[in-house]
Coordinates of C-alpha atoms and ligand atoms in Angstrom, one line a residue:
M1 CA 160.8 77.2 246.7
A2 CA 162.7 73.9 247.2
D3 CA 165.0 73.3 250.2
L4 CA 168.8 73.1 249.6
L5 CA 171.3 71.9 252.2
Q6 CA 174.7 73.6 251.9
I7 CA 177.7 71.6 253.0
G8 CA 181.0 73.5 253.1
G9 CA 181.6 76.9 251.5
I10 CA 180.1 78.3 248.3
T11 CA 180.9 81.6 246.5
E12 CA 178.8 84.7 246.7
A13 CA 177.9 84.3 243.0
M14 CA 176.7 80.8 243.7
R15 CA 174.7 81.9 246.7
T16 CA 173.0 84.7 244.7
R17 CA 171.9 82.4 241.9
L18 CA 170.8 79.6 244.2
S19 CA 168.8 81.8 246.6
D20 CA 166.5 82.8 243.7
A21 CA 165.3 79.2 243.5
F22 CA 166.1 77.6 246.9
N23 CA 165.7 78.1 250.6
I24 CA 169.4 77.5 251.6
H25 CA 170.0 75.7 254.9
R26 CA 173.2 75.2 256.8
R27 CA 174.0 72.0 258.6
D28 CA 173.2 73.3 262.0
A29 CA 169.5 74.0 261.2
F30 CA 167.4 72.2 258.7
D31 CA 164.3 70.0 258.4
A32 CA 165.5 66.6 257.1
D33 CA 162.1 65.8 255.4
A34 CA 162.2 69.1 253.4
I35 CA 165.7 68.8 251.9
T36 CA 165.6 67.8 248.2
H37 CA 169.0 69.1 247.0
I38 CA 172.5 69.3 248.5
V39 CA 175.4 71.6 247.3
T40 CA 178.8 70.5 248.6
N41 CA 182.4 70.3 247.5
G42 CA 184.9 67.6 246.8
H43 CA 186.5 67.8 250.3
D44 CA 183.4 67.8 252.5
G45 CA 181.3 65.5 250.3
A46 CA 178.1 64.2 251.8
P47 CA 178.5 61.9 254.9
A48 CA 176.6 58.5 254.5
D49 CA 174.6 59.0 257.7
L50 CA 173.5 62.5 256.6
M51 CA 172.5 61.2 253.2
A52 CA 170.5 58.3 254.8
S53 CA 168.7 60.8 257.0
L54 CA 167.2 62.8 254.1
P55 CA 164.2 60.8 252.7
N56 CA 163.4 63.2 249.9
L57 CA 166.9 63.9 248.6
K58 CA 167.1 64.0 244.8
V59 CA 170.4 65.6 243.8
I60 CA 173.9 66.1 245.3
S61 CA 175.8 68.8 243.3
V62 CA 179.5 68.7 243.9
Y63 CA 181.5 71.9 243.4
G64 CA 184.5 70.0 241.9
V65 CA 185.2 67.1 239.6
G66 CA 186.5 64.7 242.2
Y67 CA 183.6 63.2 244.1
D68 CA 185.4 60.5 246.2
A69 CA 183.9 62.1 249.4
V70 CA 180.4 61.1 248.2
D71 CA 179.3 57.5 248.0
A72 CA 178.0 57.7 244.5
N73 CA 177.0 54.1 244.4
A74 CA 174.9 54.4 247.5
A75 CA 173.3 57.5 246.2
A76 CA 172.5 55.9 242.8
S77 CA 171.0 52.9 244.5
R78 CA 168.6 55.3 246.2
G79 CA 167.9 57.2 243.0
V80 CA 169.8 60.2 244.2
I81 CA 171.8 61.9 241.3
V82 CA 175.3 63.0 242.1
T83 CA 176.7 65.7 239.7
H84 CA 180.2 67.2 239.5
T85 CA 182.1 69.7 237.4
P86 CA 184.2 67.9 234.7
D87 CA 186.1 69.6 231.9
V88 CA 185.8 73.3 233.0
L89 CA 188.9 72.9 235.2
N90 CA 191.1 70.8 232.9
Q91 CA 193.3 73.5 231.8
E92 CA 193.8 75.1 235.2
V93 CA 194.7 71.8 237.0
A94 CA 197.0 71.0 234.1
T95 CA 198.7 74.4 234.6
T96 CA 199.1 73.6 238.3
A97 CA 200.8 70.3 237.5
V98 CA 203.2 71.9 235.0
L99 CA 203.8 74.8 237.5
L100 CA 204.8 72.2 240.2
M101 CA 207.0 70.3 237.8
L102 CA 208.8 73.4 236.6
S103 CA 209.1 74.7 240.2
C104 CA 210.8 71.5 241.3
Y105 CA 213.2 71.4 238.2
R106 CA 214.1 75.1 238.3
E107 CA 214.0 75.4 242.2
L108 CA 211.7 78.4 242.0
V109 CA 210.9 78.4 245.7
R110 CA 214.5 77.9 246.8
D111 CA 215.8 80.6 244.5
D112 CA 213.1 83.1 245.5
A113 CA 214.1 82.6 249.1
F114 CA 217.8 83.0 248.1
V115 CA 217.2 86.4 246.6
R116 CA 214.9 87.6 249.4
A117 CA 217.5 86.6 252.1
G118 CA 220.2 88.6 250.4
Y119 CA 222.4 85.5 249.7
W120 CA 222.9 86.5 246.0
E121 CA 224.7 89.6 247.2
S122 CA 226.5 88.0 250.1
N123 CA 227.3 84.5 248.7
G124 CA 227.3 85.0 244.9
N125 CA 225.2 83.0 242.4
A126 CA 222.7 80.3 243.5
P127 CA 223.5 76.6 242.8
L128 CA 222.5 75.4 239.3
T129 CA 219.2 73.8 238.8
R130 CA 217.9 71.1 236.3
S131 CA 216.5 71.6 232.9
A132 CA 212.9 70.6 232.4
D133 CA 213.3 70.1 228.7
E134 CA 213.1 66.7 227.0
Q135 CA 212.2 64.8 230.2
K136 CA 210.5 61.4 230.3
V137 CA 207.2 62.2 231.9
G138 CA 204.9 59.4 233.2
I139 CA 201.2 60.4 233.8
L140 CA 199.3 58.2 236.2
G141 CA 195.6 58.7 235.1
L142 CA 195.2 59.9 231.5
G143 CA 191.6 61.1 231.6
R144 CA 190.3 64.7 231.0
I145 CA 193.0 66.4 233.1
G146 CA 195.8 63.9 232.4
Q147 CA 195.5 64.5 228.7
A148 CA 195.4 68.3 229.2
I149 CA 198.7 67.9 231.2
A150 CA 200.3 65.9 228.3
R151 CA 199.3 68.6 225.8
K152 CA 200.3 71.5 228.0
L153 CA 203.8 70.0 228.5
G154 CA 204.3 70.1 224.7
P155 CA 206.7 73.0 224.5
W156 CA 209.1 71.2 226.8
N157 CA 209.4 68.3 224.3
P158 CA 208.7 65.5 226.8
E159 CA 208.6 61.8 226.1
I160 CA 205.1 61.0 227.5
S161 CA 204.1 57.6 229.0
Y162 CA 201.0 56.8 231.0
H163 CA 199.5 54.2 233.3
T164 CA 195.7 53.6 233.6
R165 CA 193.7 50.4 234.0
S166 CA 192.8 50.3 230.3
K167 CA 194.9 51.4 227.3
K168 CA 193.7 54.6 225.6
D169 CA 193.7 55.7 221.9
V170 CA 196.5 58.3 222.4
P171 CA 200.0 58.7 220.9
Y172 CA 201.8 58.0 224.2
K173 CA 203.5 54.9 225.5
Y174 CA 201.2 52.7 227.6
F175 CA 202.5 50.9 230.7
D176 CA 200.2 48.4 232.2
N177 CA 202.5 48.3 235.2
L178 CA 203.0 51.4 237.3
I179 CA 206.3 50.3 238.8
A180 CA 207.8 49.6 235.4
M181 CA 206.7 53.1 234.3
A182 CA 208.2 54.7 237.4
H183 CA 211.5 53.0 236.5
H184 CA 211.3 54.4 233.0
V185 CA 210.5 58.0 233.7
D186 CA 212.2 61.1 235.2
V187 CA 208.9 62.6 236.6
L188 CA 205.7 60.9 237.6
I189 CA 202.5 63.1 237.6
C190 CA 199.5 61.7 239.5
I191 CA 196.1 62.7 238.3
T192 CA 193.7 59.8 239.0
P193 CA 190.6 60.1 241.1
G194 CA 190.8 59.3 244.9
G195 CA 188.9 56.6 246.7
S196 CA 189.6 53.0 247.5
S197 CA 190.7 51.8 244.0
T198 CA 193.6 54.3 244.0
D199 CA 194.5 54.3 247.7
K200 CA 198.3 54.3 248.1
L201 CA 198.7 53.3 244.4
V202 CA 202.0 55.3 244.6
N203 CA 203.6 53.1 247.3
E204 CA 207.2 52.7 248.5
E205 CA 208.1 50.5 245.6
V206 CA 206.8 53.1 243.0
I207 CA 208.5 55.9 244.8
E208 CA 211.9 54.1 245.0
A209 CA 211.6 53.1 241.3
L210 CA 211.4 56.8 240.5
G211 CA 214.8 57.1 242.3
P212 CA 217.1 59.7 243.6
R213 CA 217.0 61.8 240.4
G214 CA 213.2 61.4 240.1
T215 CA 210.4 63.9 240.8
L216 CA 206.9 63.1 242.0
I217 CA 204.1 65.5 241.2
N218 CA 200.7 64.9 242.9
V219 CA 197.6 66.9 241.8
S220 CA 195.2 64.0 242.3
R221 CA 194.3 63.2 245.9
G222 CA 196.5 62.8 249.0
S223 CA 195.2 59.3 249.4
V224 CA 196.8 58.2 246.1
V225 CA 200.3 58.5 247.6
D226 CA 201.7 56.6 250.6
E227 CA 202.7 59.8 252.4
P228 CA 204.9 58.3 255.2
A229 CA 206.8 56.4 252.4
L230 CA 207.1 59.6 250.4
I231 CA 208.5 61.5 253.4
A232 CA 211.0 58.7 254.2
A233 CA 212.2 58.5 250.6
L234 CA 212.6 62.3 250.3
Q235 CA 214.5 62.4 253.7
G236 CA 216.7 59.4 252.8
G237 CA 217.6 60.5 249.3
K238 CA 215.7 57.7 247.6
L239 CA 213.5 60.2 245.8
G240 CA 214.8 63.6 244.5
W241 CA 211.9 66.0 244.5
A242 CA 208.2 66.3 245.1
G243 CA 205.6 68.9 244.1
L244 CA 202.4 68.4 246.0
D245 CA 199.0 70.1 245.8
V246 CA 197.1 67.5 247.8
F247 CA 197.7 65.7 251.1
R248 CA 196.3 62.8 253.1
D249 CA 194.7 64.9 256.0
E250 CA 194.1 68.3 254.5
P251 CA 194.5 71.0 255.6
R252 CA 197.0 69.4 258.0
V253 CA 200.3 68.9 256.2
P254 CA 202.9 66.8 258.1
Q255 CA 205.7 68.9 259.7
A256 CA 208.2 66.5 258.2
L257 CA 207.1 67.5 254.7
R258 CA 207.1 71.2 255.6
D259 CA 210.7 70.9 256.8
L260 CA 212.0 69.3 253.6
P261 CA 213.9 71.6 251.1
N262 CA 213.3 69.4 248.1
V263 CA 209.5 69.8 248.0
V264 CA 207.1 72.4 246.7
L265 CA 203.8 72.6 248.5
L266 CA 200.5 74.1 247.4
P267 CA 197.2 74.3 249.5
H268 CA 195.0 72.1 247.1
A269 CA 195.0 75.0 244.7
G270 CA 194.8 73.0 241.5
S271 CA 191.7 74.8 240.2
A272 CA 191.8 77.8 242.4
T273 CA 191.7 80.7 240.1
V274 CA 188.9 83.3 240.0
E275 CA 188.1 82.3 236.4
T276 CA 188.0 78.6 236.9
R277 CA 186.2 78.6 240.2
A278 CA 183.5 80.9 238.6
A279 CA 183.1 78.3 235.8
M280 CA 182.9 75.5 238.3
G281 CA 180.4 77.4 240.5
N282 CA 178.2 78.1 237.5
L283 CA 178.1 74.4 236.5
T284 CA 177.4 73.4 240.1
V285 CA 174.4 75.7 240.2
D286 CA 173.3 74.9 236.6
N287 CA 173.0 71.2 237.6
L288 CA 170.7 72.1 240.5
L289 CA 168.6 74.7 238.6
Q290 CA 168.1 72.4 235.6
H291 CA 167.0 69.6 237.9
L292 CA 164.5 71.9 239.5
N293 CA 163.2 72.9 236.0
D294 CA 162.9 69.5 234.2
G295 CA 164.3 66.8 236.5
T296 CA 167.5 66.3 234.4
V297 CA 171.1 67.4 235.1
L298 CA 174.0 68.4 232.9
T299 CA 176.9 66.5 234.3
P300 CA 176.1 63.4 236.4
V301 CA 178.9 61.3 237.7
P302 CA 179.3 58.0 235.8
E303 CA 177.5 56.0 238.5
C304 CA 174.4 58.1 238.1
K305 CA 174.3 58.4 234.3
D306 CA 171.3 56.0 233.9
L307 CA 169.1 57.7 236.6
Ligands
LIG401 P1 188.8 61.3 234.6 O1 187.8 60.4 235.1 O2 188.6 62.0 233.2 O3 190.2 60.5 234.5 C1 190.6 59.7 235.5 C2 191.8 58.8 234.9 O4 192.3 58.0 236.0 C3 191.4 57.9 233.8 O5 192.3 57.9 232.8 C4 191.3 56.5 234.4 O6 191.6 55.5 233.5 C5 192.4 56.6 235.5 N1 192.2 55.8 236.7 C6 191.1 55.6 237.4 N2 191.4 54.7 238.4 C7 192.6 54.2 238.2 C8 193.4 53.2 238.8 N3 192.9 52.5 239.9 N4 194.6 53.0 238.3 C9 195.1 53.7 237.3 N5 194.4 54.7 236.6 C10 193.2 54.9 237.1 O7 189.0 62.4 235.7 P2 189.6 63.9 235.6 O8 190.8 63.9 234.7 O9 188.5 64.8 235.3 O10 190.0 64.1 237.1 C11 190.9 63.3 237.8 C12 191.1 63.6 239.2 O11 191.8 64.7 239.4 C13 189.8 63.9 240.0 O12 189.0 62.8 240.3 C14 190.3 64.6 241.2 O13 190.6 63.6 242.2 C15 191.6 65.2 240.8 N6 191.5 66.7 240.7 C16 192.4 67.4 241.5 C17 192.3 68.8 241.5 C18 193.1 69.6 242.4 O14 192.8 70.7 242.8 N7 194.3 69.2 242.7 C19 191.3 69.5 240.7 C20 190.5 68.6 239.9 C21 190.6 67.3 239.9 P3 191.1 54.0 233.7 O15 189.6 54.1 234.0 O16 191.4 53.3 232.3 O17 191.9 53.4 234.7

């Protein structure tokens, strides 16, 4: 049996399938020379010093589509294949983005608290909310998930725009400038990868361009948004609302954000349903088992496609 290093948590179903083919080791006890495969997740990744200490490493299988916590270029240059779980979570993450947008517009969290506190009975009707219909929606990152978000918003009749580095063959308005798009739209939905190329892409200027009636939804990575600028804008009325699934220093969420009434916060739950996590877990394991069988993988990250 081959030796697999487990970084972070895996599900029981994953463990059961993996243990038929691998000796599974935890980080506190393993023989560096023996490890040929790693299973990890998008948050914990594979630290560079750990990767460098495993001379016989062949595959790093990430339980998630975002792999910014693994240096895929460094892995590829050593011939180590990094895999991830694209596509199987598109619909779930799109649902999460729509859920956050609708929750901001229709004040789901505020009104739930209003009913629970007995204010309906004591104070009368809750303040009115905003309609989510026919909004101008800007999508930052129109890849697999971004396109699923655009389609899933269909019944609300949005006018969709997008910003990416290269124009796509899609029926939506392309902005090559993010600030210009932020000025144009009512709501900006972030769904790019994390990492250095997108770090603080949504900065103070972008946030203020969205404006006091604007809404920011982030289901990408916390690093994509300048969090202190976001908090300041929400506190100072320069941005209206935010729906956030991801944060800069997860699972630590700044108290200032938690104190704001105009935000909806989720614990990085974009793909976190039983069904979608099962599909992601299966693909994570399938990549490892296929490599053991014939040396190939199903879903390598782009940096490792030619290995
Ligand atoms: P894709 O690779 O299919 O799409 C990424 C999109 O982002 C592309 O359209 C790309 O276009 C664009 N992009 C990349 N870099 C930049 C940049 N610097 N500026 C502007 N646009 C950029 O990825 P997926 O749709 O599958 O996933 C996207 C990300 O969503 C993941 O990497 C992950 O970080 C996040 N995610 C979050 C989850 C959650 O639980 N909240 C769950 C799953 C994913 P172009 O190359 O032309 O710029």
